[in-house]
Tab-separated table of C-alpha atoms in Angstrom:
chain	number	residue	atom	x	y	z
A	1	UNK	CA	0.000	0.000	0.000
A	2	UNK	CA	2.964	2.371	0.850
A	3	UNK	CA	3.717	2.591	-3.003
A	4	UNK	CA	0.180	3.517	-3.652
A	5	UNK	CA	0.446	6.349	-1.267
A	6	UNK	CA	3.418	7.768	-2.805
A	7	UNK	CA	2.145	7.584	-6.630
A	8	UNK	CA	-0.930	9.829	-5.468
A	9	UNK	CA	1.644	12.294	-3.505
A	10	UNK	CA	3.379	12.035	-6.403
A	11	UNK	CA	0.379	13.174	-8.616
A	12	UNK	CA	-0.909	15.296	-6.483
A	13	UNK	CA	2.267	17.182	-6.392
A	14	UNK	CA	2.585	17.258	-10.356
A	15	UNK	CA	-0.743	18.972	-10.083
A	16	UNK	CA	0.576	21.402	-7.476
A	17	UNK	CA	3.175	22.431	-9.686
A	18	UNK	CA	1.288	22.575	-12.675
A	19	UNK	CA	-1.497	24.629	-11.428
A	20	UNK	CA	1.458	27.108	-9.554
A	21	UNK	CA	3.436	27.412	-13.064
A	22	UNK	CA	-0.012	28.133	-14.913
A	23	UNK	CA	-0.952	30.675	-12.363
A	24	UNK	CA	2.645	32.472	-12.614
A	25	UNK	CA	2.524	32.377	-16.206
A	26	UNK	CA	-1.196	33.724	-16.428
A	27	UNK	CA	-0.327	36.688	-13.947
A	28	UNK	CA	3.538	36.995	-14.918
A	29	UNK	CA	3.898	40.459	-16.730
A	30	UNK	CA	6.074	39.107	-20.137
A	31	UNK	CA	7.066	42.316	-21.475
A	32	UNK	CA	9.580	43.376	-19.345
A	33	UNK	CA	11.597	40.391	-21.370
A	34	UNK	CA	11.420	42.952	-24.382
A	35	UNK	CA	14.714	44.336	-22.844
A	36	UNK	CA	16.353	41.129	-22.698
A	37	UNK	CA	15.256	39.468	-25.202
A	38	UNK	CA	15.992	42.775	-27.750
A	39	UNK	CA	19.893	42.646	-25.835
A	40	UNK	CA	20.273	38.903	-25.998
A	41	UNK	CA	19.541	38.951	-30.198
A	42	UNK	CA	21.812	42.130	-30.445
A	43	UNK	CA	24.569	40.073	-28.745
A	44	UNK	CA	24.316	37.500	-30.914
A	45	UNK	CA	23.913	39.059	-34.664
A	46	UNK	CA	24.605	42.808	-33.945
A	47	UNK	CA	21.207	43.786	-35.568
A	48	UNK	CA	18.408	45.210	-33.494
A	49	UNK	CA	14.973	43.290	-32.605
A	50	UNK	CA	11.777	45.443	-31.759
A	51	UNK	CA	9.138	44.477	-30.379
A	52	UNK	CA	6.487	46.868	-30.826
A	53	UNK	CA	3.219	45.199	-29.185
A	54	UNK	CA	2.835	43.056	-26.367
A	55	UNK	CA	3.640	39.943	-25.296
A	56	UNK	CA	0.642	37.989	-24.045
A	57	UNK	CA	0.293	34.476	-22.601
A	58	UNK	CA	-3.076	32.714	-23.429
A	59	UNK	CA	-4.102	29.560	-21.312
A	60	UNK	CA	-5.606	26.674	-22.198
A	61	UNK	CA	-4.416	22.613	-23.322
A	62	UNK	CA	-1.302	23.508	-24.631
A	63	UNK	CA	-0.956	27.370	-23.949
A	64	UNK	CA	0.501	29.950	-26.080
A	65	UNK	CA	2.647	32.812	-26.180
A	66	UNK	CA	1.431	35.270	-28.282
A	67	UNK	CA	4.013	38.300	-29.577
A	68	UNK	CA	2.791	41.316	-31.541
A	69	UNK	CA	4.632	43.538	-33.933
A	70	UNK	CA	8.135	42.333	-33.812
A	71	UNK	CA	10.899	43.382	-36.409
A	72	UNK	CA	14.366	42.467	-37.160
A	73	UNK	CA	17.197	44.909	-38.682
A	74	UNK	CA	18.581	44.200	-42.151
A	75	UNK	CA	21.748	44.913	-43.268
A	76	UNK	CA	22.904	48.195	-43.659
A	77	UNK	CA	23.698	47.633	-47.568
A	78	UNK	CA	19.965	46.451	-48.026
A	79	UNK	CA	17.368	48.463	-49.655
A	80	UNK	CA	14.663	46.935	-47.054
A	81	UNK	CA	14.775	48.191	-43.543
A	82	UNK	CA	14.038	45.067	-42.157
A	83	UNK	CA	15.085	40.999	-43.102
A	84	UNK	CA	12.330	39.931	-41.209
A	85	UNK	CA	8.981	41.479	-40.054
A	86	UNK	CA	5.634	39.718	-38.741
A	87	UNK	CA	2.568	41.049	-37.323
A	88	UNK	CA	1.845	38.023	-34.721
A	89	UNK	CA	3.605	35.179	-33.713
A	90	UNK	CA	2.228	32.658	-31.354
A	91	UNK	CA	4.118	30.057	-29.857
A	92	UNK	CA	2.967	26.811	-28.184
A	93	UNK	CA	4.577	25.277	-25.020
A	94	UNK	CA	4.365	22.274	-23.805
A	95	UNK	CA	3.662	22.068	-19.978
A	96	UNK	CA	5.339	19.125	-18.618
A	97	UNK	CA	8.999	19.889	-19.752
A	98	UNK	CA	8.326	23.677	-18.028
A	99	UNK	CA	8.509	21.258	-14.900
A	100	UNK	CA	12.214	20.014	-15.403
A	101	UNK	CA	12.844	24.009	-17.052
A	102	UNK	CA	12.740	22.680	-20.606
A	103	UNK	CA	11.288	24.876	-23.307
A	104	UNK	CA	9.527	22.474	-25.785
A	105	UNK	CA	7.846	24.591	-28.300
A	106	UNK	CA	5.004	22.582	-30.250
A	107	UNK	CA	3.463	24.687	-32.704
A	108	UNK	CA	4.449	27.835	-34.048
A	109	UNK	CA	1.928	30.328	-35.880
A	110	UNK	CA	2.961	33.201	-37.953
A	111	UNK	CA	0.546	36.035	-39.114
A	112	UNK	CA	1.201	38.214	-41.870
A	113	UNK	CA	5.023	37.493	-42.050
A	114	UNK	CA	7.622	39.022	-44.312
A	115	UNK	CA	11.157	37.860	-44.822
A	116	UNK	CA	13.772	38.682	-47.510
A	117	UNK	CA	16.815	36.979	-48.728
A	118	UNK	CA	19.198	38.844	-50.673
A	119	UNK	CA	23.068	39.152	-51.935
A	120	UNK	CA	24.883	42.454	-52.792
A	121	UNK	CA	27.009	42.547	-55.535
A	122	UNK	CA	30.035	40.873	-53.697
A	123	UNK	CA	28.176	38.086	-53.091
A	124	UNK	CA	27.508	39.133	-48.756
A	125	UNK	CA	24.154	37.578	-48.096
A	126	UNK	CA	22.325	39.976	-45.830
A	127	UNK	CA	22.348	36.862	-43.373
A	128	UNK	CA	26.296	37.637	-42.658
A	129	UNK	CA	25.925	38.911	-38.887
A	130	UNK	CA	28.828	41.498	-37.792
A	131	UNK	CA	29.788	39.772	-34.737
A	132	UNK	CA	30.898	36.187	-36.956
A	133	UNK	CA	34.563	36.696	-36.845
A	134	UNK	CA	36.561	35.675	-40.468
A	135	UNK	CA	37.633	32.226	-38.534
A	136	UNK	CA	34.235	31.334	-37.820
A	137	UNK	CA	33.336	32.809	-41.857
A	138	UNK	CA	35.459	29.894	-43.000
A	139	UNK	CA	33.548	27.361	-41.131
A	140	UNK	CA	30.595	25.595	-41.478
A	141	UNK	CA	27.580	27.072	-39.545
A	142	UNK	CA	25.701	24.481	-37.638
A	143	UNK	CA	21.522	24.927	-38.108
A	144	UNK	CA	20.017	26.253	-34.779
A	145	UNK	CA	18.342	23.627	-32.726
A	146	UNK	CA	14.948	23.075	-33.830
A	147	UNK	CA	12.192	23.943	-31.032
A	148	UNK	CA	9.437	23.655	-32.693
A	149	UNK	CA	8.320	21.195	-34.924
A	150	UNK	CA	5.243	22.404	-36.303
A	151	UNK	CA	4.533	25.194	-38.511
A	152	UNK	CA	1.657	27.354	-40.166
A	153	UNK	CA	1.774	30.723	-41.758
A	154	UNK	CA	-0.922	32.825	-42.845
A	155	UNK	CA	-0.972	36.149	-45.307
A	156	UNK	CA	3.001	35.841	-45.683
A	157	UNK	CA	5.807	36.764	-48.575
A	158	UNK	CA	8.902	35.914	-48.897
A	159	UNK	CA	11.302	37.554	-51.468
A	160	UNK	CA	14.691	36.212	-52.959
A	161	UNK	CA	16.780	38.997	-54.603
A	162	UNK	CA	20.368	38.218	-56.343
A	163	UNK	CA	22.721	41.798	-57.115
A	164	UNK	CA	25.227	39.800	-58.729
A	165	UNK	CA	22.662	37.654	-60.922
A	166	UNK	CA	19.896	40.267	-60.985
A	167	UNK	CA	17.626	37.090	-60.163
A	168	UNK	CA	14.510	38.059	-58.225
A	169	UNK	CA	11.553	36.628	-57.274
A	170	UNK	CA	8.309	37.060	-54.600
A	171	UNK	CA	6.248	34.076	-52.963
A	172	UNK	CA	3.205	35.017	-51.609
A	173	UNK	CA	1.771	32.747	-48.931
A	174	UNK	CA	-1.958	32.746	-48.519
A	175	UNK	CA	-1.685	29.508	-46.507
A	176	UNK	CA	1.719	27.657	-45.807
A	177	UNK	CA	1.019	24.164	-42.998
A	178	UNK	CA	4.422	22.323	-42.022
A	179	UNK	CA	6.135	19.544	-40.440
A	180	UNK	CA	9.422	20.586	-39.620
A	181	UNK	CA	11.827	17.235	-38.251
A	182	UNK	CA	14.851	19.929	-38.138
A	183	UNK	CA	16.671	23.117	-39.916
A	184	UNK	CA	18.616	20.854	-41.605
A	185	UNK	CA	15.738	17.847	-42.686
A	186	UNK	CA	13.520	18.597	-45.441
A	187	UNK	CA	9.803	19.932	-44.288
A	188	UNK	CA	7.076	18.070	-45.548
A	189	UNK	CA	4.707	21.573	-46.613
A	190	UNK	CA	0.765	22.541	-48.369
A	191	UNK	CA	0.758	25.997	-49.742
A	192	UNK	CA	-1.504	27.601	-51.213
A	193	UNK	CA	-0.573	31.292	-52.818
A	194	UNK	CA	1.252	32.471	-55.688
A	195	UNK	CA	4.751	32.634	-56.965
A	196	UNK	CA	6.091	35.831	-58.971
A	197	UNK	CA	1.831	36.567	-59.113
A	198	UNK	CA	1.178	33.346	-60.391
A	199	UNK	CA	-1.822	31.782	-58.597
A	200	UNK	CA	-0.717	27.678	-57.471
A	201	UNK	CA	-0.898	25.492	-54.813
A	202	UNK	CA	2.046	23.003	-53.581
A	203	UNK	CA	2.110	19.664	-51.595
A	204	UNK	CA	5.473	17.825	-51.086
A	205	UNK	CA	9.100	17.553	-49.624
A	206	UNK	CA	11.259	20.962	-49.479
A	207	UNK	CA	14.461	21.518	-47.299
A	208	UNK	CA	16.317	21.638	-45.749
A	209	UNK	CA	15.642	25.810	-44.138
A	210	UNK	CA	19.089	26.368	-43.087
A	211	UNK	CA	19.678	25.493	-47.133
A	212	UNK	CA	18.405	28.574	-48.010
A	213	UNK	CA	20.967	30.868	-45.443
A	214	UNK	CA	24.401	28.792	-45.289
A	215	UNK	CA	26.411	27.280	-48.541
A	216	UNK	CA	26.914	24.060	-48.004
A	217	UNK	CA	23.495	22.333	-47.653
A	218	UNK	CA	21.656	20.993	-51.157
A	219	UNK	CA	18.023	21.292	-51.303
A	220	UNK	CA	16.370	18.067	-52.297
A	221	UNK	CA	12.811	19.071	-53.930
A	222	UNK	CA	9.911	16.675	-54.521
A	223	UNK	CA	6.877	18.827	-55.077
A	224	UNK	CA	3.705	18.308	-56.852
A	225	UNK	CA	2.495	22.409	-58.008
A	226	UNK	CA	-1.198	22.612	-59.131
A	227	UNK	CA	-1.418	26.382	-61.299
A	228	UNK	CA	-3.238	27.165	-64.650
A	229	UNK	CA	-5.394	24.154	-65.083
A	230	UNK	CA	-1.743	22.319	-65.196
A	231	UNK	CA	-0.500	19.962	-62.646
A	232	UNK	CA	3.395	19.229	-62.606
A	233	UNK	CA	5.796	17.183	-60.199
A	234	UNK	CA	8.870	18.346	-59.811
A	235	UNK	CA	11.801	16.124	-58.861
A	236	UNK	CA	15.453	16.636	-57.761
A	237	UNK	CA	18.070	18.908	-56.084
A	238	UNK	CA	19.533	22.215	-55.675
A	239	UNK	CA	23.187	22.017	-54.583
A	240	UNK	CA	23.600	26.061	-54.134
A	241	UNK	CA	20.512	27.091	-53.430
A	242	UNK	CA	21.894	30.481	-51.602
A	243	UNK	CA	22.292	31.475	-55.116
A	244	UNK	CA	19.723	29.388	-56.691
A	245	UNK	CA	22.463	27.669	-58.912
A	246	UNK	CA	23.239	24.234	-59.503
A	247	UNK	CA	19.779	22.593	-59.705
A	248	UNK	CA	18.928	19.272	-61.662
A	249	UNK	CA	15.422	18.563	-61.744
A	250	UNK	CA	13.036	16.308	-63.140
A	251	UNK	CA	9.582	17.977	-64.056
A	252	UNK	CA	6.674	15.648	-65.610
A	253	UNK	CA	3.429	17.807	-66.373
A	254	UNK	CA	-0.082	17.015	-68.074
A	255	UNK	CA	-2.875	20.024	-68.502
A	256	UNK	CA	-6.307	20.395	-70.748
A	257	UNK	CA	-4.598	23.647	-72.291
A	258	UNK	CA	-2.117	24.606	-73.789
A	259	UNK	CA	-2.416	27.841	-74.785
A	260	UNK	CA	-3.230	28.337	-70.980
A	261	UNK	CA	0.162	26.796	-70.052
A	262	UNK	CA	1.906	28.942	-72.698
A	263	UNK	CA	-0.245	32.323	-70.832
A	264	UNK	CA	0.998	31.088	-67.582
A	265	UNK	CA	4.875	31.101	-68.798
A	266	UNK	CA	4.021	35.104	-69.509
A	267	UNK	CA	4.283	33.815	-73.721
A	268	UNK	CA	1.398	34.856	-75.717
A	269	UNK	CA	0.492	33.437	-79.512
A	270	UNK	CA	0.650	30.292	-78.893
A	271	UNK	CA	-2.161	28.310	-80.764
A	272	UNK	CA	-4.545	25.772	-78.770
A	273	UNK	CA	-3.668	22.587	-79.533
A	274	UNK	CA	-5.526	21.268	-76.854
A	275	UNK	CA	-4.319	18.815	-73.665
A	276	UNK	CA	-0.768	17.688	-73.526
A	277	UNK	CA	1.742	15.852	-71.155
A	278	UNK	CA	5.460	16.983	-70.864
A	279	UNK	CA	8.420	15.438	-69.341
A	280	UNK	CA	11.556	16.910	-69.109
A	281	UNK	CA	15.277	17.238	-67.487
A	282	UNK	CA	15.801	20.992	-66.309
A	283	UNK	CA	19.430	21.516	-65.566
A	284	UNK	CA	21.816	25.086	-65.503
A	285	UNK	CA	25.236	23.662	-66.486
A	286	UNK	CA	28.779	26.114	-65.850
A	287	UNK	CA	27.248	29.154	-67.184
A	288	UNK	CA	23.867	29.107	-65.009
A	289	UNK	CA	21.829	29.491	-67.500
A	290	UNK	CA	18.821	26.705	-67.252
A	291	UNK	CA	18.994	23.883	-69.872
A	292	UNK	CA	16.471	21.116	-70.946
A	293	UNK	CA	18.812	17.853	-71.646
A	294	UNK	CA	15.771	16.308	-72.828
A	295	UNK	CA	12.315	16.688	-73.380
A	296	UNK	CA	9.259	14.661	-74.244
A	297	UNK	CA	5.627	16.301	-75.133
A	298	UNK	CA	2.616	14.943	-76.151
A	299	UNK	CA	-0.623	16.911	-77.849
A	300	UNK	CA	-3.634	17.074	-78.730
């Protein structure tokens, strides 16, 4: 019976602490972090953070941090004031590591995001912090460790631009849902917005993140994109995609139209010939410039 006893002290003292953390957490007063938490990122990249509204904790089954208005400094080269900006982020804890003073971050929410990554004419991505020293330039970056593994994003855009290239381009994210394993693991993703103003919708593989900041990492890519009445699966990798360079995919495509398909491309005069299906190896060789090795089509 002793046992017994001590599994319901031992419950009832989980409870204890539960209830105490939620009631600290419900009454605690989170924005005088903003001071840290601004000093602590300033530290670390030598940009400033602002957060401009408040910072809010919302109970419930898995309760959620919710942060208003926050901002993050570009570089000082960039056109854009700010890499990153987004209107609310909420942030879902898990209770039960709070108890051993482990931060395990479920779900993260972003509203109205918008995040740009460019390169100046030398080549500096605007992701080069001031406070990385040239010996730690020369090394590999290790991701950040993943702390949340689940993602959605709502009324976002995210925009590439290239000085050396003069490559651009704009994603607009009406609806984004992810699984995120790690920074360096490809996400499993369903979007729904537009790329370049191009209307489509995506379900597949893409990653890893960190691909897209530090050289280094290839981006495998296995994507099926719904846009124009067409549907297309594209297949394969991107071994620079910092400056999207490098890339070897296959694409296989079937639509009802293709005039529609030609109208999508931005090409106009193209006849109707009616539905067709497409297959095709997209490479850019030595002098970046993208390349079909080979291509099937079938119309009418």
């Amino acid at each position: 019976m002793r046992w017994k006893k001590l599994l319901i002290a031992a419950a009832l003292l989980t409870v204890v602490l539960i209830i105490g953390l939620y009631a600290f957490l419900v009454l605690y007063d989170f924005n005088r972090l903003k001071p840290m938490i601004a000093q602590a990122v300033k530290d670390a990249t030598g940009r400033e953070l602002t957060i401009a509204g408040n910072i809010e904790f919302e109970p419930g089954i898995r309760p959620t941090l919710v942060v208003e208005d926050v901002s993050f400094q570009n570089a000082p080269w960039s056109s854009s004031p700010d890499l990153a900006r987004v209107k609310r982020m909420e942030v879902q804890i898990a209770i039960l590591p709070l108890l051993i003073g482990k931060f395990d971050f479920a779900r993260l929410v972003l509203i109205e995001p918008r995040v740009i990554v460019e390169f100046d004419r030398a080549g500096t991505s605007n992701f080069s912090f001031d406070t990385v020293s040239e010996e730690q330039a020369d090394t590999e970056i290790p991701p950040p460790p993943l702390i949340f593994s689940d993602l959605l994003i709502e009324k976002g855009q995210f925009t590439y631009r290239d000085a050396q290239s003069g490559f651009t381009f704009t994603v607009r994210i009406d609806r984004l849902a992810a699984d995120i394993p790690g920074f360096d693991e490809s996400l499993q993703a369903k979007f729904v917005g537009a790329f370049d103003d191009i209307p489509l919708t995506l379900d597949g593989s893409v990653g890893p993140i960190w691909a897209w900041v530090e050289p280094g990492y290839e981006l495998p890519v296995d994507v099926t994109i719904a846009a124009g009445g067409a549907t297309a699966r594209v297949k394969g990798d991107m071994r620079d995609p910092t400056h999207f360079k490098d890339l070897a995919f296959t694409v296989t495509a079937d639509g009802d139209s293709t005039a529609a398909l030609a109208r999508l491309a931005g090409v106009t005069g193209i006849p109707e010939w009616g539905g067709f299906k497409l297959r095709a190896r997209v490479t850019d060789p030595e002098t970046h410039v993208f390349s079909i090795d080979s291509l099937g089509i079938a119309l009418g």
